[in-house]
mmCIF file of C-alpha atoms in Angstrom:
data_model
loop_
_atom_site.group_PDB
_atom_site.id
_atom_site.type_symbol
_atom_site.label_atom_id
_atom_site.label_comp_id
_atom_site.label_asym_id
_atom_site.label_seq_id
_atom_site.Cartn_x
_atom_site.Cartn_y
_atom_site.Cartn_z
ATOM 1 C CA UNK Y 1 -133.254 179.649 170.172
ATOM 2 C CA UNK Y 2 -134.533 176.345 171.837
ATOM 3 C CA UNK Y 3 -133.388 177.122 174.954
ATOM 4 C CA UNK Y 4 -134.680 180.043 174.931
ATOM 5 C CA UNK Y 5 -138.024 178.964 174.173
ATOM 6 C CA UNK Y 6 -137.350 176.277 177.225
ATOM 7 C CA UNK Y 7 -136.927 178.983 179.562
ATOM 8 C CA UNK Y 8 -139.862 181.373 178.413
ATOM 9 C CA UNK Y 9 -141.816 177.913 179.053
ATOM 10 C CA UNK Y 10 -140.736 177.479 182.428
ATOM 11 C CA UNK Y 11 -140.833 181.042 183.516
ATOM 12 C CA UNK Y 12 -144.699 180.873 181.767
ATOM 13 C CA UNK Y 13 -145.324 178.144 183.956
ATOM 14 C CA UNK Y 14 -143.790 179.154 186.956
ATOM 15 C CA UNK Y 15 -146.270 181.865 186.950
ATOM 16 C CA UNK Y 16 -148.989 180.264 186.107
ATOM 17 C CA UNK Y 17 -148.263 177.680 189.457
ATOM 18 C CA UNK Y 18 -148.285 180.764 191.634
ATOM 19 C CA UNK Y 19 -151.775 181.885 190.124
ATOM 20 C CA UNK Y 20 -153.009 179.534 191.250
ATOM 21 C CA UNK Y 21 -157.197 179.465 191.082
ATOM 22 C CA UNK Y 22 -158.802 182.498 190.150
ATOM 23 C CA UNK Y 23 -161.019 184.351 192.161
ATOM 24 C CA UNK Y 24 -164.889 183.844 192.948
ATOM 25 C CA UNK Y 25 -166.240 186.690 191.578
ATOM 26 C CA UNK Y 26 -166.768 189.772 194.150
ATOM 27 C CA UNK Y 27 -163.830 188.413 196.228
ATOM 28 C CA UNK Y 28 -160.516 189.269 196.739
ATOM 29 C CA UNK Y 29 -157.573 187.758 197.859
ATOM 30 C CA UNK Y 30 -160.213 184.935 199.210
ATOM 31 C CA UNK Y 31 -161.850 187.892 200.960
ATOM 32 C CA UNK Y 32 -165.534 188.872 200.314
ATOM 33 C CA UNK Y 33 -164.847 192.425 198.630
ATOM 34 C CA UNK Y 34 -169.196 193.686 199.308
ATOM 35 C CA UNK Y 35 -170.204 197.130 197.943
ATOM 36 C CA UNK Y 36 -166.575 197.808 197.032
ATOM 37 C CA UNK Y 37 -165.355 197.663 193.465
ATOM 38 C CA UNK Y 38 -162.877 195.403 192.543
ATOM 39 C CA UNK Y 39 -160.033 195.639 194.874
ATOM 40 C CA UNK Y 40 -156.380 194.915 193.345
ATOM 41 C CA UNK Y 41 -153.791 194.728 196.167
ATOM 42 C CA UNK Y 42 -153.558 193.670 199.709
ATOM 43 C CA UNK Y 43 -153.101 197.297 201.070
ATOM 44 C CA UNK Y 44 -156.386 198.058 199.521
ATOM 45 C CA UNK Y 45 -158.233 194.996 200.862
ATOM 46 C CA UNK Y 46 -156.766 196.299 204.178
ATOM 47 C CA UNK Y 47 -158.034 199.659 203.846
ATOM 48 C CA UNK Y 48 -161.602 198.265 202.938
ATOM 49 C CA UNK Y 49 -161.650 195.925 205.454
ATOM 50 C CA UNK Y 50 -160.227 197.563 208.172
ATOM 51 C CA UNK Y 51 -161.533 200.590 211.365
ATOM 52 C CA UNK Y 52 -159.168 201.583 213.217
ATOM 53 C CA UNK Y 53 -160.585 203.815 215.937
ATOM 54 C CA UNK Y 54 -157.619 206.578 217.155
ATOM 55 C CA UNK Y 55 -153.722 206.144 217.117
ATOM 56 C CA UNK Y 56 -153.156 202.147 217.792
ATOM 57 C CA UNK Y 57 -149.215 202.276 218.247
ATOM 58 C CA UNK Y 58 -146.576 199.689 217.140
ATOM 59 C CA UNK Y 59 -149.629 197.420 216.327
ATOM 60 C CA UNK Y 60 -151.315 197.045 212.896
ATOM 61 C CA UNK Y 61 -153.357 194.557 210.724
ATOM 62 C CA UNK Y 62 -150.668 193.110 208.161
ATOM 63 C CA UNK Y 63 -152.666 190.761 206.391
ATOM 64 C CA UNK Y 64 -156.394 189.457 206.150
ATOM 65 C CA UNK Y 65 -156.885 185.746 204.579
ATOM 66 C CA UNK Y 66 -160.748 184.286 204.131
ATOM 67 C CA UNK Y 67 -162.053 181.171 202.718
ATOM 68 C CA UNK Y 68 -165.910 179.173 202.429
ATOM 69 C CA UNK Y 69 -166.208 177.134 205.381
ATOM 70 C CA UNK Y 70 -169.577 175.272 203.966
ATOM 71 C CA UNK Y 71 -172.345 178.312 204.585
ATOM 72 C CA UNK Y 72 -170.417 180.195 206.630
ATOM 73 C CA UNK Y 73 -167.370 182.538 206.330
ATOM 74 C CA UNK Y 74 -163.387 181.799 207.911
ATOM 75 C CA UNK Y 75 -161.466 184.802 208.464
ATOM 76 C CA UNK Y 76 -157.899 185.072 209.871
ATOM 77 C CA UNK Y 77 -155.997 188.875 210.908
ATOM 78 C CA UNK Y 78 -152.426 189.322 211.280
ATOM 79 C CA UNK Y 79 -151.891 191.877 214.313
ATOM 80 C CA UNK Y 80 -147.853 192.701 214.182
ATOM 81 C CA UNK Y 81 -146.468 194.749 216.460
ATOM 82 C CA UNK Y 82 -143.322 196.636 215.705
ATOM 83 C CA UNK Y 83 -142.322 198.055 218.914
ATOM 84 C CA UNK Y 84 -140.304 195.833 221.494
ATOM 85 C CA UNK Y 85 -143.006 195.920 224.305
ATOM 86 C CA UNK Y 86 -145.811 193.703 224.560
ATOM 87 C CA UNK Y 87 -148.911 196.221 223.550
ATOM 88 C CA UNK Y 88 -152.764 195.868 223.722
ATOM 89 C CA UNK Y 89 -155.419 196.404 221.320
ATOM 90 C CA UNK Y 90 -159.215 195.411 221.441
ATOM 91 C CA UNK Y 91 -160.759 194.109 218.411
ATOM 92 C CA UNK Y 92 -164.440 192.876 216.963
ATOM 93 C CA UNK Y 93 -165.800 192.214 213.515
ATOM 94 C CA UNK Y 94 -168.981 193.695 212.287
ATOM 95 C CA UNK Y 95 -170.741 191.165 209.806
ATOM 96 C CA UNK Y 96 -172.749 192.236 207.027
ATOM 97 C CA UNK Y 97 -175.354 190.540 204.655
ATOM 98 C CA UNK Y 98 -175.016 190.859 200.252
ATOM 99 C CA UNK Y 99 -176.923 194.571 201.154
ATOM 100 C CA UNK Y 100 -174.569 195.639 203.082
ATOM 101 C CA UNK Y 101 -176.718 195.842 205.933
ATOM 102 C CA UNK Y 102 -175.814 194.146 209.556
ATOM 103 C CA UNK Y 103 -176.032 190.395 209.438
ATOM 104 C CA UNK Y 104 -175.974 189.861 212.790
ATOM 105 C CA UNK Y 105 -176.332 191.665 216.318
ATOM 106 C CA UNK Y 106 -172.927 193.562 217.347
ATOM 107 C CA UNK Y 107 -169.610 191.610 218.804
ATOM 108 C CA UNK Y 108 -168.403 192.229 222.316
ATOM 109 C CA UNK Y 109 -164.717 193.813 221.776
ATOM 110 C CA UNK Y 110 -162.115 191.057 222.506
ATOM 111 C CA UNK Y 111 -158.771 192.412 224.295
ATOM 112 C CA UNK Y 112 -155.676 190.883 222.826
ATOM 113 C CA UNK Y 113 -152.277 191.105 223.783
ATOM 114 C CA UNK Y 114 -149.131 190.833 221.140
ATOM 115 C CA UNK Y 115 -145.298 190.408 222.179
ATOM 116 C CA UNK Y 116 -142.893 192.759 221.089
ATOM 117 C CA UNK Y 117 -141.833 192.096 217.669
ATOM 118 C CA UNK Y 118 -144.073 189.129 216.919
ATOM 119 C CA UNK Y 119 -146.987 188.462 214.791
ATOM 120 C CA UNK Y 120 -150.350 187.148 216.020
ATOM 121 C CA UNK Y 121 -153.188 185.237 213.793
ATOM 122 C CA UNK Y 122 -156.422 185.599 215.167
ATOM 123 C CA UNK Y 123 -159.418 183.433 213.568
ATOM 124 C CA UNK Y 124 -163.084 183.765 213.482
ATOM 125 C CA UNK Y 125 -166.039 182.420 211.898
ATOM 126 C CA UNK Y 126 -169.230 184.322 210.584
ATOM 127 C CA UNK Y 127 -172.251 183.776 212.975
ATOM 128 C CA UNK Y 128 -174.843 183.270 210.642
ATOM 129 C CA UNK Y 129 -175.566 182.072 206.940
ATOM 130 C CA UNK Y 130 -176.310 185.419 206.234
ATOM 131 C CA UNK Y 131 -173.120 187.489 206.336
ATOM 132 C CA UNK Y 132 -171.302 188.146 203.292
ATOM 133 C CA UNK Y 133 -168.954 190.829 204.055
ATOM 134 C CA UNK Y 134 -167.160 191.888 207.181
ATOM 135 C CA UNK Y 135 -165.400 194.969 208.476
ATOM 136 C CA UNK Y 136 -162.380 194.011 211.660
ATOM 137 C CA UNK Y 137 -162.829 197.098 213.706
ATOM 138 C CA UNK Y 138 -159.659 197.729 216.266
ATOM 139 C CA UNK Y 139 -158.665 200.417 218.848
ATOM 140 C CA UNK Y 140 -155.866 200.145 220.812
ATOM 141 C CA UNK Y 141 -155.899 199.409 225.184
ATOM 142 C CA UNK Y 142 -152.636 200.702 226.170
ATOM 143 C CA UNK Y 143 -153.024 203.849 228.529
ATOM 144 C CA UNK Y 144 -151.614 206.915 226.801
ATOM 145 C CA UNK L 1 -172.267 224.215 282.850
ATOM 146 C CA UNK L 2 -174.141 226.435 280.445
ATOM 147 C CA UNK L 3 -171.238 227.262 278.247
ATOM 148 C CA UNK L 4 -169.879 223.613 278.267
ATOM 149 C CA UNK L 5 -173.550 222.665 276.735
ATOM 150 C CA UNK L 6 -173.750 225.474 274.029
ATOM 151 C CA UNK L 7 -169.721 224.665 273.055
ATOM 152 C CA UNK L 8 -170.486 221.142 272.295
ATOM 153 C CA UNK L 9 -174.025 222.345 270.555
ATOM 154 C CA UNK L 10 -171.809 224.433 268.249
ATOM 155 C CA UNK L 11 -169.263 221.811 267.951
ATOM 156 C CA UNK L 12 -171.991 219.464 266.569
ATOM 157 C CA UNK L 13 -173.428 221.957 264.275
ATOM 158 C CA UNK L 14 -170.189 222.959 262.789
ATOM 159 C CA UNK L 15 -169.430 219.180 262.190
ATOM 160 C CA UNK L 16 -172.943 218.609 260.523
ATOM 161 C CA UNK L 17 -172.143 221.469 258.928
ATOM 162 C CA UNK L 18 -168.859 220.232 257.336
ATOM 163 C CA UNK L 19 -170.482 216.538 256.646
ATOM 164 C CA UNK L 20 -173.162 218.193 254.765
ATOM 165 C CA UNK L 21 -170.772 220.622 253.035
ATOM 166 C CA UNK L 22 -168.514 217.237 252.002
ATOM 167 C CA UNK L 23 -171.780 215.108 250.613
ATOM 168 C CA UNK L 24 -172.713 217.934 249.004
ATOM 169 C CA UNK L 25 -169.189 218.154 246.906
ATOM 170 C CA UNK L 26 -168.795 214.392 246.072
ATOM 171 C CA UNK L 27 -171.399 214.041 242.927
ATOM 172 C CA UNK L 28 -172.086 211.272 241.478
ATOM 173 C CA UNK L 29 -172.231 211.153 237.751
ATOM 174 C CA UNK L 30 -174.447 208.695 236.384
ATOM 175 C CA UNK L 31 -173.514 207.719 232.019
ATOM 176 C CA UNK L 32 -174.142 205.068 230.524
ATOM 177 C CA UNK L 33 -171.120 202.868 229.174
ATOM 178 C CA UNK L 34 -170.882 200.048 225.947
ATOM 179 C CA UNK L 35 -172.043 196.929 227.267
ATOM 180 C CA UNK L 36 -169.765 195.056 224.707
ATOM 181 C CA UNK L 37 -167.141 197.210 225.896
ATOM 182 C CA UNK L 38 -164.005 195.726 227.385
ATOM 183 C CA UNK L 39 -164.268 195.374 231.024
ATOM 184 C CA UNK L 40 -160.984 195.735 233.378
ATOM 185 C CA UNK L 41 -162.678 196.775 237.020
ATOM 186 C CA UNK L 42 -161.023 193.763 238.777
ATOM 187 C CA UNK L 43 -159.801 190.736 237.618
ATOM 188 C CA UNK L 44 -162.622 188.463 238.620
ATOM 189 C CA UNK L 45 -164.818 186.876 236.114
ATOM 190 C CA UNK L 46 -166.842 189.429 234.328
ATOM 191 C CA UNK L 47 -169.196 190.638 231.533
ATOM 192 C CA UNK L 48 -165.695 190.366 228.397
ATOM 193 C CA UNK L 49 -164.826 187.327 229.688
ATOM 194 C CA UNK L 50 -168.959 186.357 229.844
ATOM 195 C CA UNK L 51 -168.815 187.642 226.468
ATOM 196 C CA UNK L 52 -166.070 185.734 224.624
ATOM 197 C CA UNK L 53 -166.193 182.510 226.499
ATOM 198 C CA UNK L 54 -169.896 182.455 224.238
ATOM 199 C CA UNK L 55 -168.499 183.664 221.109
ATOM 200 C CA UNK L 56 -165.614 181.289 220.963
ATOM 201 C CA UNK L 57 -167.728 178.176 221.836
ATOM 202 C CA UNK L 58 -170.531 179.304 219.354
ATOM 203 C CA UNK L 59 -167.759 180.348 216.411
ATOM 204 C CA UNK L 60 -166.207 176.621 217.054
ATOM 205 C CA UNK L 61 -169.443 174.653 217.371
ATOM 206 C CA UNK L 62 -170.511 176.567 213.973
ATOM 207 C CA UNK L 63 -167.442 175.119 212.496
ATOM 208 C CA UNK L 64 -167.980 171.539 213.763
ATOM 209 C CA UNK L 65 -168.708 168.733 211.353
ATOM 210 C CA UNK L 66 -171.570 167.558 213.436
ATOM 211 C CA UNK L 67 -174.006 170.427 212.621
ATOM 212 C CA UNK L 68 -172.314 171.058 209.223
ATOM 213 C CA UNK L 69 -173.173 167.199 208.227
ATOM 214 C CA UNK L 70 -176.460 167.482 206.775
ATOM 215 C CA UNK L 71 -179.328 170.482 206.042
ATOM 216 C CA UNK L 72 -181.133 169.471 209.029
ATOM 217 C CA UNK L 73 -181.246 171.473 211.876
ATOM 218 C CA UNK L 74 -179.444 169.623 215.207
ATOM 219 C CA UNK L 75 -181.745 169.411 218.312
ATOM 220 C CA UNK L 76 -180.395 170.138 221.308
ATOM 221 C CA UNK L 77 -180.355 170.306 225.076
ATOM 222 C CA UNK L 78 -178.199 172.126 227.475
ATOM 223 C CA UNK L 79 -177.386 170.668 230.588
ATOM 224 C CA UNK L 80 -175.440 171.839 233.951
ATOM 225 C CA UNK L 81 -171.926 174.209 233.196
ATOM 226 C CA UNK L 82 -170.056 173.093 236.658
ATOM 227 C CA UNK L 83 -168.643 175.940 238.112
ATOM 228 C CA UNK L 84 -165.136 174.202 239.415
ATOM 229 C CA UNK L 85 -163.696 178.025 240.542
ATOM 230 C CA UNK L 86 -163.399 179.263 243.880
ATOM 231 C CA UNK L 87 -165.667 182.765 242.747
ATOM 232 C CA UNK L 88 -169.526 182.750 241.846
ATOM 233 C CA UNK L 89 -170.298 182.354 238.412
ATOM 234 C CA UNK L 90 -173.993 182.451 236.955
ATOM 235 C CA UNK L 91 -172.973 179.486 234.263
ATOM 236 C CA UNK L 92 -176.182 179.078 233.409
ATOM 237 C CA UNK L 93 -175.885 183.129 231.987
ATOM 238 C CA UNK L 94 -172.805 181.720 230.212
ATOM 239 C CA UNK L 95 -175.244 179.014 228.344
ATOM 240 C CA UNK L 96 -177.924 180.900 227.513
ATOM 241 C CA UNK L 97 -175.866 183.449 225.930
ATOM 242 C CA UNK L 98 -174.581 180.280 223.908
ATOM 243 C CA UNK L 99 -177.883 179.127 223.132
ATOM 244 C CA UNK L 100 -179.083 182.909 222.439
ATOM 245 C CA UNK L 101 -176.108 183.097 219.527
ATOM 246 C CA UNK L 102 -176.592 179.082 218.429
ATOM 247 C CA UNK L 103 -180.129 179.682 217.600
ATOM 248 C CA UNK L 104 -179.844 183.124 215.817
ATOM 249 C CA UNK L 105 -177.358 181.188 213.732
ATOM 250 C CA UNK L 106 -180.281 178.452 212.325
ATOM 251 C CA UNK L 107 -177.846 175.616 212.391
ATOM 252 C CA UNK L 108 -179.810 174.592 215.749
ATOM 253 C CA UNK L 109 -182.802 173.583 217.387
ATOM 254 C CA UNK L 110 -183.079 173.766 221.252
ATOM 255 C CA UNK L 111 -185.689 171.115 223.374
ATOM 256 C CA UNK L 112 -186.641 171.612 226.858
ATOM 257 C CA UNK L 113 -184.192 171.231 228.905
ATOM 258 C CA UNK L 114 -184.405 169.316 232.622
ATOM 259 C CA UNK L 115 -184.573 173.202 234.109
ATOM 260 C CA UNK L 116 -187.134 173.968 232.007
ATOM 261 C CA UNK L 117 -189.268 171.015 232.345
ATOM 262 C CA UNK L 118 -191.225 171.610 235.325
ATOM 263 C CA UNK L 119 -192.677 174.696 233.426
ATOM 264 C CA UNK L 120 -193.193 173.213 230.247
ATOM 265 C CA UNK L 121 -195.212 170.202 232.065
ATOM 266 C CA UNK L 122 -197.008 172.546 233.856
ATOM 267 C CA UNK L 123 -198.390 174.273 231.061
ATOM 268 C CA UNK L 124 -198.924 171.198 228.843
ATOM 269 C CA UNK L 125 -201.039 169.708 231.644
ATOM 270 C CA UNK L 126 -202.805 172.790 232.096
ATOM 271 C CA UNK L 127 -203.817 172.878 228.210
ATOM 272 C CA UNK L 128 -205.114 169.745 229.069
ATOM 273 C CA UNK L 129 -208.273 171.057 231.072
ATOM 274 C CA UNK L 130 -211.774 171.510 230.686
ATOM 275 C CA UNK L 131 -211.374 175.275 230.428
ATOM 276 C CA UNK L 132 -209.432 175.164 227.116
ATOM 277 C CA UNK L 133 -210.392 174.077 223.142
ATOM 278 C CA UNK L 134 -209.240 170.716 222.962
ATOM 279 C CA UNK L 135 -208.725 170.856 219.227
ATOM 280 C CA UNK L 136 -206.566 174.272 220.271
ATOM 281 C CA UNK L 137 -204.873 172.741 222.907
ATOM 282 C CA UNK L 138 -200.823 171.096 222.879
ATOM 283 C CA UNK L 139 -201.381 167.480 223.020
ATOM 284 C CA UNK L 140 -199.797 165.430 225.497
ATOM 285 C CA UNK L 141 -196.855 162.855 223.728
ATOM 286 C CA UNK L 142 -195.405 165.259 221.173
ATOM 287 C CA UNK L 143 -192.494 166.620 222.672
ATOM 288 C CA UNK L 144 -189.217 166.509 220.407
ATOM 289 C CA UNK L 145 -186.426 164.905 221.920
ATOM 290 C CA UNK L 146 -183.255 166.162 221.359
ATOM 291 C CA UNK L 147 -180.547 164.120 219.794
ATOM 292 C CA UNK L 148 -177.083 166.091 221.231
ATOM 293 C CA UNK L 149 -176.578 167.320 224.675
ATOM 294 C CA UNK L 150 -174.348 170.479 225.635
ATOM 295 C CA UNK L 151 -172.270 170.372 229.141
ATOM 296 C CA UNK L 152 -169.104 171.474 230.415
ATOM 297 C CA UNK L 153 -167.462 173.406 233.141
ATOM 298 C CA UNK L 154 -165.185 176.027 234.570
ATOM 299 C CA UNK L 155 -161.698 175.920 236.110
ATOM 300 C CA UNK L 156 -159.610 178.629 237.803
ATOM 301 C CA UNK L 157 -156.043 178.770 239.110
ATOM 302 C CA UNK L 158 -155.507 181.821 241.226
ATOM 303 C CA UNK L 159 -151.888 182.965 241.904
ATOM 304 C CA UNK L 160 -151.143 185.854 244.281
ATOM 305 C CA UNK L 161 -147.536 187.736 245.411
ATOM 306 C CA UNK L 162 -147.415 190.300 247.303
ATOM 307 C CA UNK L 163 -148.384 193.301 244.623
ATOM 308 C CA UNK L 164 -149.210 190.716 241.437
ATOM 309 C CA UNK L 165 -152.669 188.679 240.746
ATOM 310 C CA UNK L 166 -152.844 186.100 238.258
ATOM 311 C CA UNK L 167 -155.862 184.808 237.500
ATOM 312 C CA UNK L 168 -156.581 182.134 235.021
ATOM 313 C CA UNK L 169 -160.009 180.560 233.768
ATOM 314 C CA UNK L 170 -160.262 177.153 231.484
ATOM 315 C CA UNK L 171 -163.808 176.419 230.055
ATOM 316 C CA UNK L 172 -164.746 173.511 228.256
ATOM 317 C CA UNK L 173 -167.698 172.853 226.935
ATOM 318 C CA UNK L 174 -168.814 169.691 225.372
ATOM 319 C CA UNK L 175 -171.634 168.267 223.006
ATOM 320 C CA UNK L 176 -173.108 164.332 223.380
ATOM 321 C CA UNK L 177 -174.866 162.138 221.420
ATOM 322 C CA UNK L 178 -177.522 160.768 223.472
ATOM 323 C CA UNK L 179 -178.277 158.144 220.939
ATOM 324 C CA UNK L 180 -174.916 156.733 221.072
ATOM 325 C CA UNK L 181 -172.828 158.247 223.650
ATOM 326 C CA UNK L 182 -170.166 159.399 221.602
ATOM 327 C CA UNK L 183 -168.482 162.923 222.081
ATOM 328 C CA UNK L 184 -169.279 165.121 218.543
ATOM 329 C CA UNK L 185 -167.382 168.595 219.591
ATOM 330 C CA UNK L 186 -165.250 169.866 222.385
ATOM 331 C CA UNK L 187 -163.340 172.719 222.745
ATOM 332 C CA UNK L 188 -162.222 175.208 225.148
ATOM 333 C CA UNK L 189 -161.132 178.906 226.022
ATOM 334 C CA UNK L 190 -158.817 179.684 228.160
ATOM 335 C CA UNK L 191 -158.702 183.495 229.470
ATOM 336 C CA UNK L 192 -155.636 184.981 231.669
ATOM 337 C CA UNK L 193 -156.069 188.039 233.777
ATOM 338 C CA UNK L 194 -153.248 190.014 235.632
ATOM 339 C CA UNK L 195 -153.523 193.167 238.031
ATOM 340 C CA UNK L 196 -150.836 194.481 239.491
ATOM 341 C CA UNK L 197 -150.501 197.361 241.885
ATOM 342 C CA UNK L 198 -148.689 200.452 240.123
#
């Protein structure tokens, strides 16, 4: 009966470790969450997040990660591309203030290139004080 | 003789003709296009790479401990981008863009910088005459000196085979302390462009 006690501590604990902090209110996953309602998994942080203009093929956004950097706002995007070609997409982020109106004046799309079967991490930084949400619009460059 | 002349008038006419009908086929269509868009025309340096070189520098320079040290507001001047490549390059388009996004972000204050100065002297001496209020009027002795100075430059290594261009572009830009002469932020972007005939 101890031991089992022991190991519904651990396993209690365990858990606990992988918590870690909780969440600022009105974010998600570390990422501001805006006008939406509480979001509960990564796929629908994505799908909040995320415009994705036409077909973009083999590439996709696998993960979004955000954090406080002072006044200002870090984000980092995952682009994976599944196919074995190297494939192009263009990409911007549209920043937006706690009314969910535009925080600052558009972004020039930014061509980037992934390998075949690899995994890229692009990072930006909000441009002004004032943003408090963000949406990572994408469309893909390769010729049909 | 007669018939030799009216031949060639009709040969003229008919080729006139056949210009006029050509010009007449090849319209032009006139649209306008997303300036933010990504630009591939050739692989010199253009508006996207204009476009990103000042986001990325900006985005860093946000991030920098030196203007995320205290409340206050940095002062700044921008001095000369060298342009090291073998193309032209309006750098000084490059830095005001920089400036354009730096100051929209309130982090940053901008003084007069040396390109800038003749004007602003200009106008500061001109306050100074009979013709205006004097207690209206910029006084002379008030002008803000900035504490950090921005400068950097532009590289290129062009590579060329017989059906491949490679063109690659390094900027660096970097910000001083005039006080003490110590460098507070550098970074760079580098940018790689490849055509090749298909």
């Amino acid at each position: 009966m101890i031991r089992l006690y022991a190991v519904a501590l651990l396993v209690a604990l365990a858990v606990a470790g992988c918590a870690g902090k909780p969440e600022r209110e009105g974010y998600a996953f570390g990422c501001p969450i805006g006008m939406e309602k509480k979001i509960s998994n990564k796929e629908k942080l994505l799908e909040a997040k995320l415009e994705e203009s036409g077909d973009i093929p083999y590439v996709e956004v696998t993960d979004l990660r955000c954090a406080d950097s002072g006044t200002l706002l870090r984000i980092e995007a995952d682009f994976t591309n599944d196919g074995k070609d190297p494939h192009h997409v263009a990409y911007r982020f549209r920043w937006l203030d706690k009314n969910g109106m535009a925080a600052a004046t558009e972004e020039a799309w930014k061509p980037l290139m992934v390998y075949g079967k690899t995994r890229q991490t692009i990072a930006t930084i909000s441009p002004t004080p004032d943003a408090a949400d963000f949406r990572l619009m994408v469309r893909s460059l390769d010729k049909p | 003789m007669k018939s030799f002349s009216t031949a060639r008038l009709l040969l003229a006419t008919a080729l006139l003709g056949t210009m006029l009908g050509i010009a007449g086929c090849a319209k032009e269509a006139v649209r306008y296009g997303d300036a933010r868009g990504v630009e591939t025309v050739t692989n010199e340096f253009g508006s996207t790479d204009l476009q990103m070189i000042a986001e990325s520098m900006t985005r860093s320079m946000l991030n920098s401990p030196v203007l995320n040290a205290t409340n206050a507001q940095a002062i700044v001047t921008v001095q000369e981008v060298k342009n090291k490549t073998s193309e032209y390059i309006d750098t000084r388009s490059i830095t005001d863009s920089i400036r354009t996004e730096l100051q929209k972000s309130g982090k940053v204050r901008f003084a007069v910088d040396s390109a800038e100065m003749k004007q602003q002297i200009e106008e500061l001496q001109r306050q100074q005459s009979e013709y205006y209020d004097a207690n209206k009027s910029a006084e002379v002795g008030k002008m803000v000196g900035a504490g950090y100075r921005l400068e950097g430059n532009i590289t290129s290594i062009v590579k060329q085979a017989k059906e491949v261009k490679d063109v690659y572009y390094k900027f660096n830009l970097q910000l001083w302390n005039i006080q003490n002469g110590l460098l507070e932020w550098n970074d760079e972007k580098e940018i790689r462009k490849t055509t090749s005939k298909q």
